[in-house]
Coordinates of C-alpha atoms in Angstrom, one line a residue:
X1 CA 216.0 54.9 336.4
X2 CA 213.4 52.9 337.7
X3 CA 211.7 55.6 339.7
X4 CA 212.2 57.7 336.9
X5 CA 210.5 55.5 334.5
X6 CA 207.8 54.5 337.7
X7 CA 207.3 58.4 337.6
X8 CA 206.6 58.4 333.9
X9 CA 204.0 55.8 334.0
X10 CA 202.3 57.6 336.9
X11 CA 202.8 54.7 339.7
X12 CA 203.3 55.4 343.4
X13 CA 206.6 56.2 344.9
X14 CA 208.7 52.7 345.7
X15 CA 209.3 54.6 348.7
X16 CA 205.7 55.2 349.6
X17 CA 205.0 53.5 353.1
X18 CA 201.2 53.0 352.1
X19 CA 201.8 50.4 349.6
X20 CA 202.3 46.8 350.2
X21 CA 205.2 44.8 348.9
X22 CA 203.1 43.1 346.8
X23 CA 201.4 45.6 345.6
X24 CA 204.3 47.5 344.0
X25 CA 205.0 43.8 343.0
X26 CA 202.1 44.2 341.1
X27 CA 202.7 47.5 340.0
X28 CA 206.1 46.4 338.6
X29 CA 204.4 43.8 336.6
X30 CA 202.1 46.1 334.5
X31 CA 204.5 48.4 334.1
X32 CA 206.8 45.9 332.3
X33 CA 203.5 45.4 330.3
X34 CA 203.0 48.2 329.6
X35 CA 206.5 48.8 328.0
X36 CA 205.2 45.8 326.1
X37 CA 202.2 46.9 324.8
X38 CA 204.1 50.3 323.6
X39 CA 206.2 48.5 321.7
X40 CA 204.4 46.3 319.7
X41 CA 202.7 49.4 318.8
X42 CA 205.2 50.9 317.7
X43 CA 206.8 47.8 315.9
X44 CA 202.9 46.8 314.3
X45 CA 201.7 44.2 316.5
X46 CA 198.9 46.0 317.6
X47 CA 196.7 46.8 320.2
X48 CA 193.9 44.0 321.3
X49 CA 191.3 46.8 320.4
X50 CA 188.4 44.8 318.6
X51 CA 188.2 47.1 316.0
X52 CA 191.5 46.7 315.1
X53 CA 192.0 50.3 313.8
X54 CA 195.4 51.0 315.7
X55 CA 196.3 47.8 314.5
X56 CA 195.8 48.0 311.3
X57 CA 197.2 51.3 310.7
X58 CA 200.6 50.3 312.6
X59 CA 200.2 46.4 311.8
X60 CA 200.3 47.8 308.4
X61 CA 203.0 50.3 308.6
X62 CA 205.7 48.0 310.6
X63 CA 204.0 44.8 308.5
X64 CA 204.5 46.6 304.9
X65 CA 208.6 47.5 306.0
X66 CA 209.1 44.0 307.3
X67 CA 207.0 42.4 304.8
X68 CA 209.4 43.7 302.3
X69 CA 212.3 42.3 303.6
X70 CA 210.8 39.1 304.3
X71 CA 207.8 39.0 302.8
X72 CA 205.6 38.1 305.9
X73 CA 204.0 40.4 308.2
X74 CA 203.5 40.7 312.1
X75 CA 201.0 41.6 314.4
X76 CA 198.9 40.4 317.2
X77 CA 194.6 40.2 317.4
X78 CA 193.9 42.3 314.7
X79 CA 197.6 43.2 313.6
X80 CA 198.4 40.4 312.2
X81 CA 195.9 40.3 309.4
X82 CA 196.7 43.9 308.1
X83 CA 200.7 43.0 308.7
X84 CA 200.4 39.7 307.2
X85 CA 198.3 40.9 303.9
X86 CA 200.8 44.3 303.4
X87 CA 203.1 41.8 303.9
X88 CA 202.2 39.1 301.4
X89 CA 202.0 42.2 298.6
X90 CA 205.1 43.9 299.1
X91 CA 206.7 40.2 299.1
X92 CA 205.0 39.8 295.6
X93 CA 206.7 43.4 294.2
X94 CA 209.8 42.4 295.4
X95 CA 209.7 39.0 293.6
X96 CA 209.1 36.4 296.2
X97 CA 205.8 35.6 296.2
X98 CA 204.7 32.8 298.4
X99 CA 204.4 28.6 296.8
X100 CA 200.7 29.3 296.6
X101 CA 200.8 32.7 294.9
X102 CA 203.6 30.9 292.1
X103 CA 201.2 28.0 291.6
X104 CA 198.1 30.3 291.2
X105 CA 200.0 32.2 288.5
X106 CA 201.6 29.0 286.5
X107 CA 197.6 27.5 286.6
X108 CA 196.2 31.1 285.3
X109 CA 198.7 31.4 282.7
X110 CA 200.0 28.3 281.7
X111 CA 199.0 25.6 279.7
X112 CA 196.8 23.5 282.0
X113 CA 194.2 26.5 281.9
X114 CA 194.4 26.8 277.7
X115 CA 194.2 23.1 277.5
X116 CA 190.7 23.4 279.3
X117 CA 189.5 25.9 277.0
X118 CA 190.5 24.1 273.9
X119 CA 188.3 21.8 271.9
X120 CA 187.3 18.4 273.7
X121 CA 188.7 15.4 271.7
X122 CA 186.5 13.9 269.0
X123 CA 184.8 17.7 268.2
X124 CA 185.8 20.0 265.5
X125 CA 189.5 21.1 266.0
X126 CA 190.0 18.5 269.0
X127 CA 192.3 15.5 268.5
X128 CA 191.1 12.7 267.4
X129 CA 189.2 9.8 268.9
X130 CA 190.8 6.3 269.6
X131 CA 190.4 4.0 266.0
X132 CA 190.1 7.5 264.4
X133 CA 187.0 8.5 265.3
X134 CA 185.7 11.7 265.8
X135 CA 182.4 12.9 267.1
X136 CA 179.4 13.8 264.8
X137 CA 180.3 14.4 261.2
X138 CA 183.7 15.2 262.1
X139 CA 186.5 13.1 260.6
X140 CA 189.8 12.6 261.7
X141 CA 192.4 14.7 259.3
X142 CA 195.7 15.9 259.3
X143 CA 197.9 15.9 262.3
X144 CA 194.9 13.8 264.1
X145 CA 193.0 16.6 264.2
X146 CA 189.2 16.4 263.6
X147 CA 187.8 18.2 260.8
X148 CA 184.9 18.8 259.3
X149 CA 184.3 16.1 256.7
X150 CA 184.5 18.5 253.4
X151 CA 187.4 20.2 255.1
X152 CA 189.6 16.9 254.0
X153 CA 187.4 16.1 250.7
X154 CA 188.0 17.6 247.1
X155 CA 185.1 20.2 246.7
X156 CA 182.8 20.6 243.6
X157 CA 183.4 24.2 241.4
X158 CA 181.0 27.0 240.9
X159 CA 179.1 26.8 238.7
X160 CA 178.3 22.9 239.1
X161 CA 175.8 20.6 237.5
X162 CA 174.0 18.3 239.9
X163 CA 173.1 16.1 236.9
X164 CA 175.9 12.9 237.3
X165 CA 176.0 13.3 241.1
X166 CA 172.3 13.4 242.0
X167 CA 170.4 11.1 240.3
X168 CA 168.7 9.7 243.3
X169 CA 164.9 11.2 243.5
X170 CA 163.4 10.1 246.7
X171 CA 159.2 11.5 246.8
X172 CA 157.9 12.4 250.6
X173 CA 155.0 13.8 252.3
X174 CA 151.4 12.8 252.8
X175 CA 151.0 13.4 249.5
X176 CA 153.3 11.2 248.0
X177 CA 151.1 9.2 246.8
X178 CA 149.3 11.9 244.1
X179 CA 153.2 13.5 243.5
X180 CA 154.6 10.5 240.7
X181 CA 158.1 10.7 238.3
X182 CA 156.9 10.4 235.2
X183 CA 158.9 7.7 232.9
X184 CA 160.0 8.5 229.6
X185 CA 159.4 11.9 229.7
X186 CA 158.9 14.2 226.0
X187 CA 160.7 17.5 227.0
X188 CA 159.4 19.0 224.4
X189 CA 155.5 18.2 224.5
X190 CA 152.9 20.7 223.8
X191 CA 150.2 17.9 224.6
X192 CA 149.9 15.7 227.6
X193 CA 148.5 12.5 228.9
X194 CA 144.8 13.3 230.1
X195 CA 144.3 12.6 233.7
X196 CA 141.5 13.1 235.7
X197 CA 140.9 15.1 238.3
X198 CA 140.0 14.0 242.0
X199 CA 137.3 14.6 243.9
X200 CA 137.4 15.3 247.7
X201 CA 137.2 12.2 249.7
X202 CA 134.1 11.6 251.6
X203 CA 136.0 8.9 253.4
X204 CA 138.7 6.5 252.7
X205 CA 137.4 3.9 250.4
X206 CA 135.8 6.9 247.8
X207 CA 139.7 8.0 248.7
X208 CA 141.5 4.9 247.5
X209 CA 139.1 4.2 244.4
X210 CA 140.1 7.7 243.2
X211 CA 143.9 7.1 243.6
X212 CA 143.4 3.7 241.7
X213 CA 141.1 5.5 238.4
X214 CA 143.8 8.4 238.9
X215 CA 145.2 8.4 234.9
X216 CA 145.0 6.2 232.4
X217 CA 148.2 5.9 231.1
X218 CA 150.2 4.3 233.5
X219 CA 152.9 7.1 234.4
X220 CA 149.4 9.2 235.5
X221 CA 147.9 6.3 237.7
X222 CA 148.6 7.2 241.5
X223 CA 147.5 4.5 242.4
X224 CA 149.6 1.7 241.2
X225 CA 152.4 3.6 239.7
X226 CA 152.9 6.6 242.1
X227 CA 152.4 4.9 245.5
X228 CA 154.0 2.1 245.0
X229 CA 157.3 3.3 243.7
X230 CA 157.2 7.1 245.2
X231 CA 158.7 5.8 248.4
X232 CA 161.0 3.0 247.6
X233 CA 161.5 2.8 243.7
X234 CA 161.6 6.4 242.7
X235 CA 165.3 6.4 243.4
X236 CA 165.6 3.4 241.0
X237 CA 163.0 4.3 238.8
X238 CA 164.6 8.0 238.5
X239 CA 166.2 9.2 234.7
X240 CA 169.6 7.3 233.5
X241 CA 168.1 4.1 234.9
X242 CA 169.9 4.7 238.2
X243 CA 168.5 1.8 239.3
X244 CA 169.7 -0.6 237.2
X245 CA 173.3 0.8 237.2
X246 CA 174.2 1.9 240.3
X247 CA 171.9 0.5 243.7
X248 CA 174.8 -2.6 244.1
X249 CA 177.4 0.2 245.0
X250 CA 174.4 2.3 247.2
X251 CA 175.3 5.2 244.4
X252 CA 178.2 7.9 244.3
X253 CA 180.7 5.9 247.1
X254 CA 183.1 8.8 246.2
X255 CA 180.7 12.2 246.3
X256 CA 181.0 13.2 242.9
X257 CA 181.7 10.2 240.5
X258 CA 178.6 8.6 239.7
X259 CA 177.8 5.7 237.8
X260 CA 174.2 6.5 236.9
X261 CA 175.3 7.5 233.2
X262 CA 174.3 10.8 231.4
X263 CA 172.1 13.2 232.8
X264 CA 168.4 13.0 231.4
X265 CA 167.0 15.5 229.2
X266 CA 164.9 16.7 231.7
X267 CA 163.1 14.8 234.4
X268 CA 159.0 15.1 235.0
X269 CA 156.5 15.1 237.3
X270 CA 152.5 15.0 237.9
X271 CA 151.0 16.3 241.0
X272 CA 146.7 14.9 240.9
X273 CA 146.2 16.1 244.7
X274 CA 142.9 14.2 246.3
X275 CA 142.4 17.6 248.6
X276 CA 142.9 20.9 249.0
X277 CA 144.7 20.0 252.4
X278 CA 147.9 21.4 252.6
X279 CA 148.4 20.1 255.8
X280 CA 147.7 16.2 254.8
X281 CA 148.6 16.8 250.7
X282 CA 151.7 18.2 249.7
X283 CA 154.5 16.5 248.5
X284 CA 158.4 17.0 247.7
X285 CA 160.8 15.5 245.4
X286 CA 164.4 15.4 246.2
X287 CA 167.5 15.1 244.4
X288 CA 170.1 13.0 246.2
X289 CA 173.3 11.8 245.8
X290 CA 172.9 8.9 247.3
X291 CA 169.8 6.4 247.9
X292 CA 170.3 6.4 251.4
X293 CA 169.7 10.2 251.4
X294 CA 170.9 11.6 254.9
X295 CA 172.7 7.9 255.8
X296 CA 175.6 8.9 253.6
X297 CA 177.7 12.2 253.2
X298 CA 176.9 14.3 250.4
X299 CA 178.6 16.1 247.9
X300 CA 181.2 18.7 248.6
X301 CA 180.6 21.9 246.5
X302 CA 182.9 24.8 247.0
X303 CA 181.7 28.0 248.8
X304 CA 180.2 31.4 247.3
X305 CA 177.0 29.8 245.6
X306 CA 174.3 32.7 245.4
X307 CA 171.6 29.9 244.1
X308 CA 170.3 26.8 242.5
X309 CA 169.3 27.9 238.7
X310 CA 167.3 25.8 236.4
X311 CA 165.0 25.4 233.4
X312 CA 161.2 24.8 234.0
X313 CA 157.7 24.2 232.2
X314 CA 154.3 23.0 233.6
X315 CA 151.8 21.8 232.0
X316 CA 149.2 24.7 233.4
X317 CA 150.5 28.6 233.2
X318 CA 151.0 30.1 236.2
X319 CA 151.7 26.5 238.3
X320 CA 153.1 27.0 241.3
X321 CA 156.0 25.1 242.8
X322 CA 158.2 25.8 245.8
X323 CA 161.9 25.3 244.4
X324 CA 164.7 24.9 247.1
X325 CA 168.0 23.3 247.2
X326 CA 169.8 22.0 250.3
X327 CA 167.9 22.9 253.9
X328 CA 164.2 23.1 254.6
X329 CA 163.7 26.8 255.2
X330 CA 161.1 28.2 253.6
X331 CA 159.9 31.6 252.9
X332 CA 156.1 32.3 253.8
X333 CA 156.9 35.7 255.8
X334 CA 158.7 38.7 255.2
X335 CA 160.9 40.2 258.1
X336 CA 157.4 42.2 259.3
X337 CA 154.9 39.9 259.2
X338 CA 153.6 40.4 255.6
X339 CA 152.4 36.9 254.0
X340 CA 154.7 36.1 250.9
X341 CA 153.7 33.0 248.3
X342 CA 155.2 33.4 245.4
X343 CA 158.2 36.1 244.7
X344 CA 160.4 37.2 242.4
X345 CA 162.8 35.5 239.9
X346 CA 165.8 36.9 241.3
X347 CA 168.2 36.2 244.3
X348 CA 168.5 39.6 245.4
X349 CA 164.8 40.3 245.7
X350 CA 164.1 36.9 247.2
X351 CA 166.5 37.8 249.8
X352 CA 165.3 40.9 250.5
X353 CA 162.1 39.4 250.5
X354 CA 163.2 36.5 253.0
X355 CA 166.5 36.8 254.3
X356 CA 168.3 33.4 255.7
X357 CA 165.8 31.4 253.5
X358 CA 166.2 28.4 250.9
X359 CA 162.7 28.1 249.2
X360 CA 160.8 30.1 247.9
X361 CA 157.5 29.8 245.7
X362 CA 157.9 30.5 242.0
X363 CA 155.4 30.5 239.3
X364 CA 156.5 28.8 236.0
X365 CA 155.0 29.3 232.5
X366 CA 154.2 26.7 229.6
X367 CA 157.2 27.0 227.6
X368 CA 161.0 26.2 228.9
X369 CA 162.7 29.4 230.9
X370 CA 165.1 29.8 233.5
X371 CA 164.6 30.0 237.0
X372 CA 166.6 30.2 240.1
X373 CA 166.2 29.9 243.8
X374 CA 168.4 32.0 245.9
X375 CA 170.9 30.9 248.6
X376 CA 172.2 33.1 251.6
X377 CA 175.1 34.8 251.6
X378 CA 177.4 32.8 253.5
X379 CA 175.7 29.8 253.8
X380 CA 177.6 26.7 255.4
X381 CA 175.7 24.8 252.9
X382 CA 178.4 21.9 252.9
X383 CA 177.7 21.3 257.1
X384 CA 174.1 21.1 257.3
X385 CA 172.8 20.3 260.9
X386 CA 172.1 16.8 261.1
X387 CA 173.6 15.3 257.7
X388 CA 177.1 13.6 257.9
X389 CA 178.3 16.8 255.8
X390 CA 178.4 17.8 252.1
X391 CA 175.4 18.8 250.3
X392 CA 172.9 15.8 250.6
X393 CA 170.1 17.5 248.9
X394 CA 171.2 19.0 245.6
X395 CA 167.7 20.2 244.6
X396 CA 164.2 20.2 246.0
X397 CA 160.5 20.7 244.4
X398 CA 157.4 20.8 246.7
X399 CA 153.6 21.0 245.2
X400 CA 151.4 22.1 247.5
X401 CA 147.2 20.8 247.3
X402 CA 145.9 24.5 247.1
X403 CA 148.2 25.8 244.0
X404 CA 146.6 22.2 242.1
X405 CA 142.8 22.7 243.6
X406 CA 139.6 24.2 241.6
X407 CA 137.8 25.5 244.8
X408 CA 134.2 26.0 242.2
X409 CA 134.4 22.6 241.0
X410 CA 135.8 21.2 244.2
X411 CA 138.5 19.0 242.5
X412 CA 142.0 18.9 241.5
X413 CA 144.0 20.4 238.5
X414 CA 146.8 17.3 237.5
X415 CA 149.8 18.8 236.6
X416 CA 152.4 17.9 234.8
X417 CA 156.4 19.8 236.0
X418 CA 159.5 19.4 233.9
X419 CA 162.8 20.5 235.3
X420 CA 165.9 20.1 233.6
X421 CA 170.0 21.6 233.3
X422 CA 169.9 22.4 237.6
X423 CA 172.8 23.8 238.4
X424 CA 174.4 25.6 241.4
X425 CA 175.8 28.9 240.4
X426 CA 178.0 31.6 242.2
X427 CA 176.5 34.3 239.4
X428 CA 173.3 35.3 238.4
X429 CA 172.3 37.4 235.2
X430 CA 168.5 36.6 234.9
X431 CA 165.9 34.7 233.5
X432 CA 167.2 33.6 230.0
X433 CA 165.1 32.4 227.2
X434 CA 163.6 28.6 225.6
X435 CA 165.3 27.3 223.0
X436 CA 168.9 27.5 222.0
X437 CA 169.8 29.1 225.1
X438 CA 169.0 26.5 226.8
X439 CA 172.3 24.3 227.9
X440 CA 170.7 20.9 227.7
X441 CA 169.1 19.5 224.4
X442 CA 165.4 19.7 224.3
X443 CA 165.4 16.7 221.9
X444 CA 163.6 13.4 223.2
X445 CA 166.2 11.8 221.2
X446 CA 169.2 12.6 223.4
X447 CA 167.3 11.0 226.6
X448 CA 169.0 7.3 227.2
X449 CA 166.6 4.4 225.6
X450 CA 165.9 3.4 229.2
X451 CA 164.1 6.1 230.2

């Protein structure tokens, strides 16, 4: 046997007088080697090639059949990574995958993974803070979740009157000072209070003398009237004597039930511009439902509105006001570039016109007609980036220097606005007509003796 097996291997005769003792020592010890090496090929170990090819073929062979049973491969040098990895798989298909592998499948789909992906606590859908809290305008609501804060208040139905709720004007903008409420207000005047017009400044003292000689009349005088009160006593000032009945309370604590009284008849303004700036003369009036404006939520009104309708007269044809309701979005260009001012009396065409937009320029006549000014489709109009949520601004009206300015004669137009019956609608028909049609009396007589 053994010099059979010598003879196989190809070593010299035992027998053979030319070799040493301890060289067929030797020779005895790579054969048994030998013997070794062949059979770790054969059962995957692998050769100690450095390419590893013969060992990954038959580390991969013998490592896939043992892996199976055991789930752990063999091999040696570069066997045992090929053995070990065929190994590791066929242990996963037959349902003994290693510690690791278990824990790597409970993390991917178990709950510690979903948690992560969930909403953080104190944001919208995320438990609640500690005390209740919840971050932003977020407030905690059912089940400690936090919600959006008209998600857990009662909302306002379409079509709504902003009348009782927003009786808070507040007048802004560099022009506030020449943009004044009127008091007492006679919805139905033909005439007006004269008021005359200003001059460009040459610098400010010509400036302030023309804001002091501004009117005549008191509700026209800028000067004392308008600047004064446009910034802190318009709000107080404002129709229904808000003022008077409501301030103590800091207005409509419960978004909706104001104390203010009945609406006005209608509510005025005069714009008396001092330049043709737009830049450094416009100004806006808006309705709140609060005094504190954005400091408080505002009112809930239920989803679907297309627009803000209303009824309006100037005091000049063709005066121009940019109507709006809740954001500051206005349109000035169409989708392609084109320049718009004023547009159409319609929400569909002011849409087209502007999509995505809340104001839009509209040009009202002398006698009382209905206007509207469109909303998008869709609009989140109850969580308004940075308001506490609910509709803070009900209604807005911007007057802009150049739409009140007599280039020739290089002076302003006054103008005197009336608005009246605003409503937020979730249909629109058209413009309707003065007169009966009209849902709120034209009479002075039904305005409140304190206006």
């Amino acid at each position: 046997m053994y010099n059979r097996a010598v003879e196989t291997i190809g070593f010299p005769e035992a027998t053979d007088q030319t070799t040493t003792r301890r060289t067929r020592r030797l020779w005895a010890v790579a054969a048994l080697f030998g013997a070794t090496v062949v059979a770790g090929s054969i059962l995957g170990c692998g050769s100690s090639d450095d390419t590893g090819s013969s060992g990954s073929a038959s580390g991969t062979t013998s490592g896939a059949a043992s892996g199976a049973a055991s789930g752990m491969g063999s091999g040696s040098k570069s066997g045992m990574p090929s053995g070990s990895m065929s190994g590791a798989t066929s242990g996963a298909a037959s349902g003994r995958p290693t510690d690791a592998g278990t824990d790597a499948d409970a993390t991917t789909m178990g709950g510690d993974a979903d948690a992560a992906s969930g909403p953080a606590p104190g944001d919208l859908g995320g438990q609640c803070l500690e005390g209740g809290l919840c971050n932003g305008s977020n407030v905690c609501g059912e089940a400690g979740v936090c919600a959006a804060y008209c998600d857990s208040q009662p909302k306002k139905a379409l079509p709504y009157s902003i009348g009782p709720d927003y009786p808070f004007i507040a007048i802004s903008g560099p022009g506030a000072a020449n943009y004044t409420l009127v008091s007492n207000p006679d919805c139905n005047a033909t005439t007006f209070p004269p008021v005359a017009p200003k001059s460009a400044p040459t610098d400010a003292a010509s400036d302030a003398e023309a804001s002091a000689d501004g009117g005549d009349d008191g509700s026209a005088d800028a000067g004392t009237d308008g600047a004064a009160e446009a910034a802190s006593d318009a709000a107080a000032d404002s129709p229904a004597d808000a003022g008077a009945d409501s301030p103590a309370d800091g207005g409509t604590a419960d978004a909706g039930e104001a104390e203010a009284g009945p609406a006005p008849a209608c509510f005025e303004f005069l714009f008396n511009p001092s330049s043709s700036d737009v830049g450094t003369g416009y100004g806006v009036a808006e309705f709140h439902n609060t005094a504190q404006g954005k400091a408080n939520p505002g009112v809930c009104i239920a989803s679907g509105a297309v627009g803000v309708a209303f009824w309006a007269r100037a005091s000049r044809d063709g005066t121009i006001v940019k109507f709006g309701s809740t954001e500051a979005n206005q349109c000035i260009t169409d989708p392609m570039g084109n320049s718009v001012h004023v547009v159409p009396n319609d929400v569909s065409a002011q849409q087209a016109i502007c999509p995505g937009k809340f104001e839009f320029h509209l040009s009202i006549g002398t006698t009382w007609q209905q206007y509207i000014v469109s909303i998008p489709a869709g609009a989140d109009y109850d969580n308004v980036p940075g308001t506490l949520g609910g509709v803070v601004k009900g209604f807005t009206a911007v007057v802009e220097p150049p739409d009140y300015w007599d280039l020739d004669a290089g002076a302003s137009i006054p103008t005197y606005i009336l608005v009246k019956d605003i409503r937020w609608v979730n249909t629109w028909a058209g413009a309707g007509d003065a007169g009966s049609d009209a849902t709120t009396s034209d009479s002075p007589s039904d305005a409140p003796a304190s206006q």
